[in-house]
Amino acid sequence: MPAFLVRPEDVGGQRLVLRAAEASHLVQVRRHRVGQEIEVVDGRGLFYRVRIVNIEPDVVCCQILDRREGRGESMVQLNLAPALLKGQRFDFVVEKATEIGVSRIVPLLSERGVVKAGSGNKIERWQRLAGAAAKQCGRSHLPDIEQPASLGEVIKTFREENDLVLMATPGLPNQSFRQYFKRGNCRRLGLLIGPEGGFAAGEQELAKEAGVGLFSWGERILRADTASIVLGALLLHESEQNFG
């Protein structure tokens, strides 16, 4: 059952309040009534099972029956830096990355990218898409979506904050991502995905010099948006297996 999203500041004691669009959706679209139980997430890691106790215009008050932390979340934190794409293709990346469990999304400005700094900054829209996707798939945490950043900035930040950072690079022979997981468990993982045509040679060299692991996935060519989701899901699965 898709959940509803509550603002953390609207949770207190044994009650929480749904407001505005969430309250309207609950009553007008989903047709819920007083006494019914629903699921609610706060987008910061907490899940609630609640009972509706009062409905007013644009406000729904609920009694908290159960609360849990981290429902629907992976034990591995995947930070994804996908190349910034035009229009709905990047919307797709945000939505599906949320569904597979990505913790953080940093739109990447790259040499071969067609979208430049300042021309594709739609943070609020992406946050709304991530919120809707998180509710639909049962996550309790919304991914952080940051401002677009250059490859150099992302590499520096990712290397400081992650156990392992990988760059997807088509055409590398015998360079599977699995080789990097033999070195130990990774609870924080960074993944760099290039635009159509992949990363330029200079960008690959910059990444290697900074300690980023380059890998390929086979002979088939993936679109940039497809690669972000497919490779993100594969890396999450592989890293989670090491904790099994």
Short mmCIF file of C-alpha atoms in Angstrom, two decimals:
data_model
loop_
_atom_site.label_atom_id
_atom_site.label_comp_id
_atom_site.label_asym_id
_atom_site.label_seq_id
_atom_site.Cartn_x
_atom_site.Cartn_y
_atom_site.Cartn_z
CA MET A 1 0.00 0.00 0.00
CA PRO A 2 1.50 3.40 -0.96
CA ALA A 3 2.33 5.51 2.08
CA PHE A 4 1.71 9.16 2.86
CA LEU A 5 4.45 11.68 3.55
CA VAL A 6 4.51 13.69 6.79
CA ARG A 7 6.84 16.56 7.58
CA PRO A 8 9.10 15.63 10.53
CA GLU A 9 8.01 18.77 12.38
CA ASP A 10 4.39 17.58 12.22
CA VAL A 11 5.15 14.51 14.36
CA GLY A 12 4.89 14.82 18.11
CA GLY A 13 4.33 12.31 20.90
CA GLN A 14 1.72 9.79 19.78
CA ARG A 15 0.18 12.01 17.10
CA LEU A 16 1.10 13.23 13.64
CA VAL A 17 -0.61 15.59 11.23
CA LEU A 18 -0.88 15.37 7.45
CA ARG A 19 -1.37 18.71 5.76
CA ALA A 20 -2.19 20.37 2.46
CA ALA A 21 -1.63 18.13 -0.59
CA GLU A 22 -1.12 14.96 1.48
CA ALA A 23 -4.31 15.55 3.45
CA SER A 24 -6.26 16.32 0.30
CA HIS A 25 -4.94 13.23 -1.45
CA LEU A 26 -5.85 11.05 1.54
CA VAL A 27 -9.44 12.29 1.69
CA GLN A 28 -10.36 13.31 -1.86
CA VAL A 29 -8.43 10.75 -3.90
CA ARG A 30 -7.87 7.76 -1.65
CA ARG A 31 -11.21 8.23 0.14
CA HIS A 32 -9.92 7.35 3.62
CA ARG A 33 -12.12 8.04 6.63
CA VAL A 34 -11.82 8.39 10.41
CA GLY A 35 -10.91 5.10 12.06
CA GLN A 36 -8.97 3.68 9.14
CA GLU A 37 -5.29 2.72 9.45
CA ILE A 38 -2.71 3.99 6.98
CA GLU A 39 1.08 3.99 6.53
CA VAL A 40 3.09 7.21 6.78
CA VAL A 41 6.79 8.02 6.25
CA ASP A 42 8.68 11.16 7.19
CA GLY A 43 11.30 10.98 4.43
CA ARG A 44 14.10 10.98 7.00
CA GLY A 45 14.08 7.34 7.93
CA LEU A 46 10.98 6.81 10.08
CA PHE A 47 7.93 4.74 9.16
CA TYR A 48 4.60 4.97 11.01
CA ARG A 49 1.45 2.91 11.12
CA VAL A 50 -1.32 5.26 12.23
CA ARG A 51 -5.07 5.51 12.71
CA ILE A 52 -6.99 8.51 11.40
CA VAL A 53 -8.71 10.27 14.32
CA ASN A 54 -9.84 13.58 12.83
CA ILE A 55 -10.33 15.08 9.37
CA GLU A 56 -10.60 18.80 8.71
CA PRO A 57 -10.05 20.85 5.54
CA ASP A 58 -6.39 20.40 4.56
CA VAL A 59 -5.54 18.76 7.91
CA VAL A 60 -5.73 15.11 8.94
CA CYS A 61 -4.79 14.15 12.51
CA CYS A 62 -3.60 10.60 13.19
CA GLN A 63 -2.76 8.48 16.23
CA ILE A 64 0.58 6.66 15.97
CA LEU A 65 0.16 2.91 16.49
CA ASP A 66 3.67 1.80 15.55
CA ARG A 67 6.91 3.41 14.43
CA ARG A 68 10.00 1.87 12.90
CA GLU A 69 13.29 3.22 11.66
CA GLY A 70 14.79 2.40 8.27
CA ARG A 71 11.86 0.49 6.78
CA GLY A 72 12.50 -0.20 3.12
CA GLU A 73 16.11 0.99 3.34
CA SER A 74 19.31 -0.79 2.38
CA MET A 75 22.18 -1.35 4.79
CA VAL A 76 24.36 0.11 2.02
CA GLN A 77 24.37 3.82 1.23
CA LEU A 78 24.63 4.34 -2.52
CA ASN A 79 25.51 7.86 -3.63
CA LEU A 80 24.76 8.27 -7.32
CA ALA A 81 26.24 10.95 -9.60
CA PRO A 82 24.48 10.56 -12.97
CA ALA A 83 25.27 12.87 -15.87
CA LEU A 84 22.69 15.63 -16.09
CA LEU A 85 20.29 14.83 -18.93
CA LYS A 86 17.60 16.82 -20.68
CA GLY A 87 14.04 16.99 -19.40
CA GLN A 88 12.13 13.87 -18.58
CA ARG A 89 15.12 11.56 -18.96
CA PHE A 90 16.65 12.93 -15.78
CA ASP A 91 13.22 12.87 -14.14
CA PHE A 92 13.23 9.14 -14.90
CA VAL A 93 16.64 8.75 -13.25
CA VAL A 94 15.46 10.49 -10.08
CA GLU A 95 12.26 8.47 -9.85
CA LYS A 96 13.80 5.05 -10.49
CA ALA A 97 16.93 5.72 -8.43
CA THR A 98 14.62 6.44 -5.51
CA GLU A 99 12.80 3.16 -6.08
CA ILE A 100 15.96 1.02 -6.10
CA GLY A 101 17.23 2.59 -2.87
CA VAL A 102 19.73 5.31 -3.80
CA SER A 103 20.56 7.53 -0.80
CA ARG A 104 21.86 10.61 -2.59
CA ILE A 105 21.73 12.02 -6.12
CA VAL A 106 24.26 14.57 -7.40
CA PRO A 107 23.56 15.67 -11.01
CA LEU A 108 26.90 15.51 -12.79
CA LEU A 109 28.23 18.09 -15.25
CA SER A 110 30.57 16.34 -17.69
CA GLU A 111 32.59 17.17 -20.77
CA ARG A 112 30.30 15.42 -23.22
CA GLY A 113 27.10 16.38 -21.46
CA VAL A 114 24.61 18.49 -23.42
CA VAL A 115 23.14 20.15 -20.33
CA LYS A 116 25.34 22.83 -18.81
CA ALA A 117 25.44 24.44 -15.37
CA GLY A 118 22.37 26.53 -14.67
CA SER A 119 20.22 25.17 -17.49
CA GLY A 120 18.83 22.05 -15.86
CA ASN A 121 18.49 22.92 -12.20
CA LYS A 122 15.07 21.68 -11.15
CA ILE A 123 15.73 20.63 -7.58
CA GLU A 124 12.18 21.19 -6.30
CA ARG A 125 10.67 19.16 -9.15
CA TRP A 126 13.12 16.32 -8.57
CA GLN A 127 12.37 16.37 -4.85
CA ARG A 128 8.65 16.02 -5.57
CA LEU A 129 9.30 13.12 -7.91
CA ALA A 130 11.51 11.44 -5.32
CA GLY A 131 8.83 11.93 -2.66
CA ALA A 132 6.15 10.32 -4.81
CA ALA A 133 8.45 7.41 -5.69
CA ALA A 134 9.45 6.83 -2.07
CA LYS A 135 5.83 6.68 -0.95
CA GLN A 136 4.94 4.28 -3.76
CA CYS A 137 7.76 1.82 -3.08
CA GLY A 138 7.60 1.90 0.73
CA ARG A 139 10.85 3.69 1.54
CA SER A 140 11.08 5.66 4.77
CA HIS A 141 13.94 7.85 3.53
CA LEU A 142 13.94 10.25 0.58
CA PRO A 143 17.24 10.58 -1.27
CA ASP A 144 19.07 13.87 -0.89
CA ILE A 145 19.15 15.68 -4.23
CA GLU A 146 21.95 18.20 -4.57
CA GLN A 147 22.86 20.99 -6.95
CA PRO A 148 24.61 19.96 -10.18
CA ALA A 149 28.38 19.73 -9.72
CA SER A 150 31.47 19.24 -11.86
CA LEU A 151 33.21 15.90 -12.12
CA GLY A 152 36.18 17.15 -10.12
CA GLU A 153 33.94 18.38 -7.29
CA VAL A 154 32.00 15.12 -7.18
CA ILE A 155 35.12 12.95 -7.19
CA LYS A 156 36.65 14.93 -4.34
CA THR A 157 33.51 14.73 -2.21
CA PHE A 158 32.78 11.09 -3.01
CA ARG A 159 36.35 9.99 -2.25
CA GLU A 160 36.19 11.70 1.14
CA GLU A 161 32.80 10.32 2.12
CA ASN A 162 32.62 6.79 0.64
CA ASP A 163 34.39 3.48 1.17
CA LEU A 164 34.52 2.90 -2.58
CA VAL A 165 33.88 5.07 -5.64
CA LEU A 166 33.33 3.54 -9.09
CA MET A 167 33.04 5.03 -12.57
CA ALA A 168 31.04 3.23 -15.26
CA THR A 169 33.12 3.18 -18.46
CA PRO A 170 31.99 1.09 -21.46
CA GLY A 171 34.56 -0.80 -23.47
CA LEU A 172 37.05 -1.76 -20.75
CA PRO A 173 38.00 -5.45 -21.23
CA ASN A 174 37.76 -7.74 -18.21
CA GLN A 175 36.96 -4.89 -15.85
CA SER A 176 33.96 -6.08 -13.84
CA PHE A 177 32.77 -4.09 -10.85
CA ARG A 178 32.85 -7.31 -8.81
CA GLN A 179 36.62 -7.21 -8.53
CA TYR A 180 36.38 -4.14 -6.31
CA PHE A 181 34.15 -5.85 -3.76
CA LYS A 182 36.76 -8.51 -3.05
CA ARG A 183 38.69 -5.95 -1.04
CA GLY A 184 36.17 -5.81 1.78
CA ASN A 185 32.69 -4.66 2.73
CA CYS A 186 31.42 -1.30 1.53
CA ARG A 187 28.70 0.46 3.48
CA ARG A 188 29.14 3.73 1.58
CA LEU A 189 29.43 3.49 -2.18
CA GLY A 190 29.74 6.18 -4.85
CA LEU A 191 28.81 5.60 -8.50
CA LEU A 192 29.61 7.94 -11.42
CA ILE A 193 27.58 7.58 -14.63
CA GLY A 194 28.53 9.53 -17.74
CA PRO A 195 26.40 11.06 -20.52
CA GLU A 196 25.71 9.54 -23.93
CA GLY A 197 29.12 8.60 -25.30
CA GLY A 198 30.55 8.05 -21.84
CA PHE A 199 33.27 9.93 -20.02
CA ALA A 200 36.06 11.57 -22.02
CA ALA A 201 39.58 10.12 -21.79
CA GLY A 202 40.75 13.02 -19.63
CA GLU A 203 37.87 12.50 -17.23
CA GLN A 204 38.71 8.83 -16.90
CA GLU A 205 42.32 9.67 -16.18
CA LEU A 206 41.28 12.24 -13.57
CA ALA A 207 39.14 9.60 -11.85
CA LYS A 208 41.91 6.95 -11.87
CA GLU A 209 44.43 9.37 -10.41
CA ALA A 210 41.98 10.16 -7.59
CA GLY A 211 41.55 6.49 -6.70
CA VAL A 212 38.24 5.86 -8.44
CA GLY A 213 37.73 2.33 -9.77
CA LEU A 214 36.78 2.11 -13.45
CA PHE A 215 34.62 -0.78 -14.66
CA SER A 216 32.63 -1.96 -17.66
CA TRP A 217 29.50 -4.09 -17.88
CA GLY A 218 29.84 -5.93 -21.20
CA GLU A 219 29.43 -5.40 -24.92
CA ARG A 220 25.96 -3.85 -24.98
CA ILE A 221 25.65 -0.08 -24.97
CA LEU A 222 23.25 1.39 -22.40
CA ARG A 223 21.63 4.78 -22.57
CA ALA A 224 22.80 7.06 -19.79
CA ASP A 225 19.49 6.98 -17.91
CA THR A 226 19.26 3.18 -18.22
CA ALA A 227 22.84 2.77 -17.01
CA SER A 228 22.16 4.82 -13.87
CA ILE A 229 19.36 2.51 -12.78
CA VAL A 230 20.64 -0.87 -13.97
CA LEU A 231 24.18 -0.41 -12.70
CA GLY A 232 23.00 1.26 -9.50
CA ALA A 233 20.77 -1.72 -8.72
CA LEU A 234 23.54 -4.21 -9.54
CA LEU A 235 26.08 -2.46 -7.32
CA LEU A 236 23.61 -2.22 -4.45
CA HIS A 237 22.83 -5.92 -4.74
CA GLU A 238 26.50 -6.90 -4.94
CA SER A 239 27.49 -4.82 -1.93
CA GLU A 240 24.54 -6.08 0.12
CA GLN A 241 25.55 -9.70 -0.52
CA ASN A 242 28.80 -9.10 1.33
CA PHE A 243 26.81 -8.46 4.50
CA GLY A 244 24.67 -11.55 4.11
#
